[in-house]
mmCIF file with all atom_site columns, C-alpha atoms in Angstrom:
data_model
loop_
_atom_site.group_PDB
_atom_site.id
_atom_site.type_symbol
_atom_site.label_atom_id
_atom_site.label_alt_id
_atom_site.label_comp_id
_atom_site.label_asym_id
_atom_site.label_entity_id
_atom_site.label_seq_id
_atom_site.pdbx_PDB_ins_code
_atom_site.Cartn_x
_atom_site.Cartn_y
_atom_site.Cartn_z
_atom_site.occupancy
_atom_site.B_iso_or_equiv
_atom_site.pdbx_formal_charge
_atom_site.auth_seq_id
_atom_site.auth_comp_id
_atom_site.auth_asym_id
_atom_site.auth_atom_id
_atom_site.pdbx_PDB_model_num
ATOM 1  C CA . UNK A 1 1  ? 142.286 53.097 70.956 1.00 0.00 ? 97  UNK A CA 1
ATOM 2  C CA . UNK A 1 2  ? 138.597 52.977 70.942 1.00 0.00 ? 98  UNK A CA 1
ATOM 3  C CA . UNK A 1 3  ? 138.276 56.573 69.674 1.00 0.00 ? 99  UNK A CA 1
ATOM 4  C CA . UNK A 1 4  ? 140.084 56.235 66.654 1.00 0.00 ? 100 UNK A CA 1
ATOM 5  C CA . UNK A 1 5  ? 138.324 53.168 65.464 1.00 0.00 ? 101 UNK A CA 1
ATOM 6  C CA . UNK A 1 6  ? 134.884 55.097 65.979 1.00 0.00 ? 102 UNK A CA 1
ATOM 7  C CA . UNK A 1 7  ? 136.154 57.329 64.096 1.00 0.00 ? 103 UNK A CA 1
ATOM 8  C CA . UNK A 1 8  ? 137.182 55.904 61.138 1.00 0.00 ? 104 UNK A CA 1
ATOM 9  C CA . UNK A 1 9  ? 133.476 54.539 61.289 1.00 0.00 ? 105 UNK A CA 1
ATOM 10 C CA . UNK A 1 10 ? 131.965 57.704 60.576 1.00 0.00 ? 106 UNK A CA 1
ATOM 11 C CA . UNK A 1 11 ? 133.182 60.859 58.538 1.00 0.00 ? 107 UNK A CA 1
ATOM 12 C CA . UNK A 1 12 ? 131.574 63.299 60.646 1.00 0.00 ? 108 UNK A CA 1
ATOM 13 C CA . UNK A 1 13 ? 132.422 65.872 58.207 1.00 0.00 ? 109 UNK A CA 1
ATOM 14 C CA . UNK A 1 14 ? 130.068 64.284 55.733 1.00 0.00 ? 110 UNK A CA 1
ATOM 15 C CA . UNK A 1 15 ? 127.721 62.407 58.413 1.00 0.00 ? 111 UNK A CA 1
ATOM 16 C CA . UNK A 1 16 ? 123.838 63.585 59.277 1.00 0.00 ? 112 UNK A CA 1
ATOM 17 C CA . UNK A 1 17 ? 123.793 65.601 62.480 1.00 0.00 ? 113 UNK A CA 1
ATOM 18 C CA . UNK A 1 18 ? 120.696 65.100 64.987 1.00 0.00 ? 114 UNK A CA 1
ATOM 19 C CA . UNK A 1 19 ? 119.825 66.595 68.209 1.00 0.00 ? 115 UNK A CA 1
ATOM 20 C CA . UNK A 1 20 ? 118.547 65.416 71.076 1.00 0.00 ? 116 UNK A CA 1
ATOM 21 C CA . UNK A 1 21 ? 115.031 67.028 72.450 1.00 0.00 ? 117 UNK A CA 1
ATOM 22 C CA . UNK A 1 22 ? 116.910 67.777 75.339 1.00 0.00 ? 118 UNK A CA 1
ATOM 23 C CA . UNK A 1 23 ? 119.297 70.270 73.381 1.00 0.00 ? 119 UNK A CA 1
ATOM 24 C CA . UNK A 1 24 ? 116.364 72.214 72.236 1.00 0.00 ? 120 UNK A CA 1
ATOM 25 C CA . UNK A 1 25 ? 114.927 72.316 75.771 1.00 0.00 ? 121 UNK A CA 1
ATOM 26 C CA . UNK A 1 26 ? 117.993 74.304 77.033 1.00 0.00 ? 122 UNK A CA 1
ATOM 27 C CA . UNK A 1 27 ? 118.582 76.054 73.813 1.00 0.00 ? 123 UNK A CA 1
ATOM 28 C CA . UNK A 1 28 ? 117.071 79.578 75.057 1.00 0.00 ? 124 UNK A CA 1
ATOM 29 C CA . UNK A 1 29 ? 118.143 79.079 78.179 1.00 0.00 ? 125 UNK A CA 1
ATOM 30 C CA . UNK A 1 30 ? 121.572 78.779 76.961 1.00 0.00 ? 126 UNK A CA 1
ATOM 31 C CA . UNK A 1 31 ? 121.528 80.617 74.460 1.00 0.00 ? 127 UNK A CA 1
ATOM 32 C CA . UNK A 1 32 ? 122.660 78.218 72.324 1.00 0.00 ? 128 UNK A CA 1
ATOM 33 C CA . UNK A 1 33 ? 123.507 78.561 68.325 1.00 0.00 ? 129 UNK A CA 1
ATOM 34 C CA . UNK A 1 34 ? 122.628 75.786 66.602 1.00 0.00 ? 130 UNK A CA 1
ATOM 35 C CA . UNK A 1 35 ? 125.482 76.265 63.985 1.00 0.00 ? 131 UNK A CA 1
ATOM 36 C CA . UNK A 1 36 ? 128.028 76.443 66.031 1.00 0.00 ? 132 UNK A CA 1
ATOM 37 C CA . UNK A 1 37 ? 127.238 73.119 67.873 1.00 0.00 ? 133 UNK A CA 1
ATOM 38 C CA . UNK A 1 38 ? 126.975 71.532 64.335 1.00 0.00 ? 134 UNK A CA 1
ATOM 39 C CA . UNK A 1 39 ? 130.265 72.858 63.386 1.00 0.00 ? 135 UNK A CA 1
ATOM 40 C CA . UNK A 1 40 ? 131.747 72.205 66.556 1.00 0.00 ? 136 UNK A CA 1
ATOM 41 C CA . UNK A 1 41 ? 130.769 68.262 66.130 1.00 0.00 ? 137 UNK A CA 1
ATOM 42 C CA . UNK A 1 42 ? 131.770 68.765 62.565 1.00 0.00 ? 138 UNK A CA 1
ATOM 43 C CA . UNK A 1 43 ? 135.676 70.174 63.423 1.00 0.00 ? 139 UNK A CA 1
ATOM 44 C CA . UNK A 1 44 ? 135.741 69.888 66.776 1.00 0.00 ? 140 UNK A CA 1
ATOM 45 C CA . UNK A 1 45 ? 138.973 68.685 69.074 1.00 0.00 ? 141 UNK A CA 1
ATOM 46 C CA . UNK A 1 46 ? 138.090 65.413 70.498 1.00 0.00 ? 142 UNK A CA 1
ATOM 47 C CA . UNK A 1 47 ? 138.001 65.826 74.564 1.00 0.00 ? 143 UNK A CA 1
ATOM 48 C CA . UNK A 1 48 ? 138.727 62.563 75.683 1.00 0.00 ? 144 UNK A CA 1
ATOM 49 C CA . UNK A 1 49 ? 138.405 63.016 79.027 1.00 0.00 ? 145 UNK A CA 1
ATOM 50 C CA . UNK A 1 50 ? 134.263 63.015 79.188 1.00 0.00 ? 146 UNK A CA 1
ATOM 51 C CA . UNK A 1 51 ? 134.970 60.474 76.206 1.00 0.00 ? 147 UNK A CA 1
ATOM 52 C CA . UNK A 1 52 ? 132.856 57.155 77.443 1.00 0.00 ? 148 UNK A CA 1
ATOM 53 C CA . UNK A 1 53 ? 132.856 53.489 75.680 1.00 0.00 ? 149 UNK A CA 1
ATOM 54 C CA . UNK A 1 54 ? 130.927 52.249 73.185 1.00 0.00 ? 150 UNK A CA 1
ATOM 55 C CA . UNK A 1 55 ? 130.009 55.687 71.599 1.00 0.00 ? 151 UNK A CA 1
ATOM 56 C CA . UNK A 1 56 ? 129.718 58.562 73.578 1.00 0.00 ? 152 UNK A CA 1
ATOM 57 C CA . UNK A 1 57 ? 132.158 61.388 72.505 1.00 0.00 ? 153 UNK A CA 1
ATOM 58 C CA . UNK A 1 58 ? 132.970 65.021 73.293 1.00 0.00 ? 154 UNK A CA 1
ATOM 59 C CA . UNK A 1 59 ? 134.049 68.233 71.215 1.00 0.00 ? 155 UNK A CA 1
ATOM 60 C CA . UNK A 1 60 ? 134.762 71.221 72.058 1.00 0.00 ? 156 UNK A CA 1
ATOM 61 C CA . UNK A 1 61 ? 136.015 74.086 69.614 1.00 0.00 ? 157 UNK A CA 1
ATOM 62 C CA . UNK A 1 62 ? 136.898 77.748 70.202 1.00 0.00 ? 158 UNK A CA 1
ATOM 63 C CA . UNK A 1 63 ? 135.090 80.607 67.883 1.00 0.00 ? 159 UNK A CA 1
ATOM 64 C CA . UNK A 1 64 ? 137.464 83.583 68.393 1.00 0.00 ? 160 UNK A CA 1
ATOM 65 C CA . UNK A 1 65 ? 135.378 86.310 66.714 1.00 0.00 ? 161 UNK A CA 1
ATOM 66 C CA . UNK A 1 66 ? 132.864 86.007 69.382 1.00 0.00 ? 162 UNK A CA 1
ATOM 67 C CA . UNK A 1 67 ? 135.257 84.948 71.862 1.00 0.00 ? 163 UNK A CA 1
ATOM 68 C CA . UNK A 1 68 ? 133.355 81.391 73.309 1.00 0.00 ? 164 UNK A CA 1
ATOM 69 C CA . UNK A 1 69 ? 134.109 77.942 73.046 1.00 0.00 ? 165 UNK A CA 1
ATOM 70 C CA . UNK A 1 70 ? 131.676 75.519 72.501 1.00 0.00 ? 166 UNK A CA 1
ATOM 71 C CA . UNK A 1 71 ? 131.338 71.741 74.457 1.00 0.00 ? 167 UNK A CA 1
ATOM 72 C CA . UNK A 1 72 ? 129.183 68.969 73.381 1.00 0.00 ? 168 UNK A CA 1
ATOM 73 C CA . UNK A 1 73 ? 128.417 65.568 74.078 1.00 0.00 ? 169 UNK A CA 1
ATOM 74 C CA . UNK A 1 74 ? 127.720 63.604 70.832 1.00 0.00 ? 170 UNK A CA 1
ATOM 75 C CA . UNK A 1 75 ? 126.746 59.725 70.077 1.00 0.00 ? 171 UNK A CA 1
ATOM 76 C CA . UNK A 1 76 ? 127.906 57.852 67.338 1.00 0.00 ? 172 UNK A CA 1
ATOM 77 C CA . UNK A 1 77 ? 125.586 55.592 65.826 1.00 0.00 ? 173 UNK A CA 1
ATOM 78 C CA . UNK A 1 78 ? 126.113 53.703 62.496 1.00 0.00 ? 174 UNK A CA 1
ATOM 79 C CA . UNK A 1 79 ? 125.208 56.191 59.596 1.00 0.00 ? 175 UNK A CA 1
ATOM 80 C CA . UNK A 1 80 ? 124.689 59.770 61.718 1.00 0.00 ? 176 UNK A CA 1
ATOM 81 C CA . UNK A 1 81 ? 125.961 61.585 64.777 1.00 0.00 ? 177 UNK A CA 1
ATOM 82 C CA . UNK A 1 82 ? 123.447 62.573 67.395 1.00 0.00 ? 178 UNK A CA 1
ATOM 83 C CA . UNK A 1 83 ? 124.167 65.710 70.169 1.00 0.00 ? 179 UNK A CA 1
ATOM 84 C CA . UNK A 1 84 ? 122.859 64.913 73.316 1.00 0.00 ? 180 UNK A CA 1
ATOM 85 C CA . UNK A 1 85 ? 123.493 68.607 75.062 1.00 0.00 ? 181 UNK A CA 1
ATOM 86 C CA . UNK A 1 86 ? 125.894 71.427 74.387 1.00 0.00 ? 182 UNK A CA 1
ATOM 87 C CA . UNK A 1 87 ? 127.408 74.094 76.193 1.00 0.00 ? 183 UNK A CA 1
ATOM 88 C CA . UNK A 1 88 ? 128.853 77.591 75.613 1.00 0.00 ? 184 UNK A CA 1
ATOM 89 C CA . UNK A 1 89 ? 131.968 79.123 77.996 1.00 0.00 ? 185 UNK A CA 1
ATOM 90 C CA . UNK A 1 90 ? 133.245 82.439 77.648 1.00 0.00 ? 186 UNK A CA 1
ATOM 91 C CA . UNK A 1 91 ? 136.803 82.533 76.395 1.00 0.00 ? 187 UNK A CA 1
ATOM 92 C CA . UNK A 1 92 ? 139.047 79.569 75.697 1.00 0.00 ? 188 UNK A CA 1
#
């Protein structure tokens, strides 16, 4: 699958993490953290189904201490990861 084979492209526990000006435009508004989104595209589950060919993934990943899961939209590109926009939800 297509996934898999981007994957092995990129370590994205070792890869550079950018963000989108678009991210910081809803950050307050959000109330986004950005540590948790880069940890989130760091160990994130793949969520393949807003997944979209060539290189357009999503992660999400649950912090339990503060009880909110974290979605974002990331591109692959060939030596760093870039998050397009990012999302909070209370709970799982």
């Amino acid at each position: 699958m297509w996934i898999e084979e981007l994957a092995k492209k990129l370590d994205r526990k070792k890869a550079d993490i950018t963000f989108d000006p678009h991210l910081f435009d809803r950050q307050e508004y959000r109330n986004l953290d950005l540590d948790k989104i880069e940890e989130t595209a760091r160990s994130g589950k793949i969520f393949e189904e807003k997944c979209e060919e060539p290189n357009k993934l999503c992660f999400t990943r649950y912090f339990g201490k503060e009880n909110v899961t974290y979605t974002i939209i990331a591109r692959y590109h060939q030596n760093f990861i870039e998050v397009k926009t990012a999302w909070p939800k209370k709970g799982k």
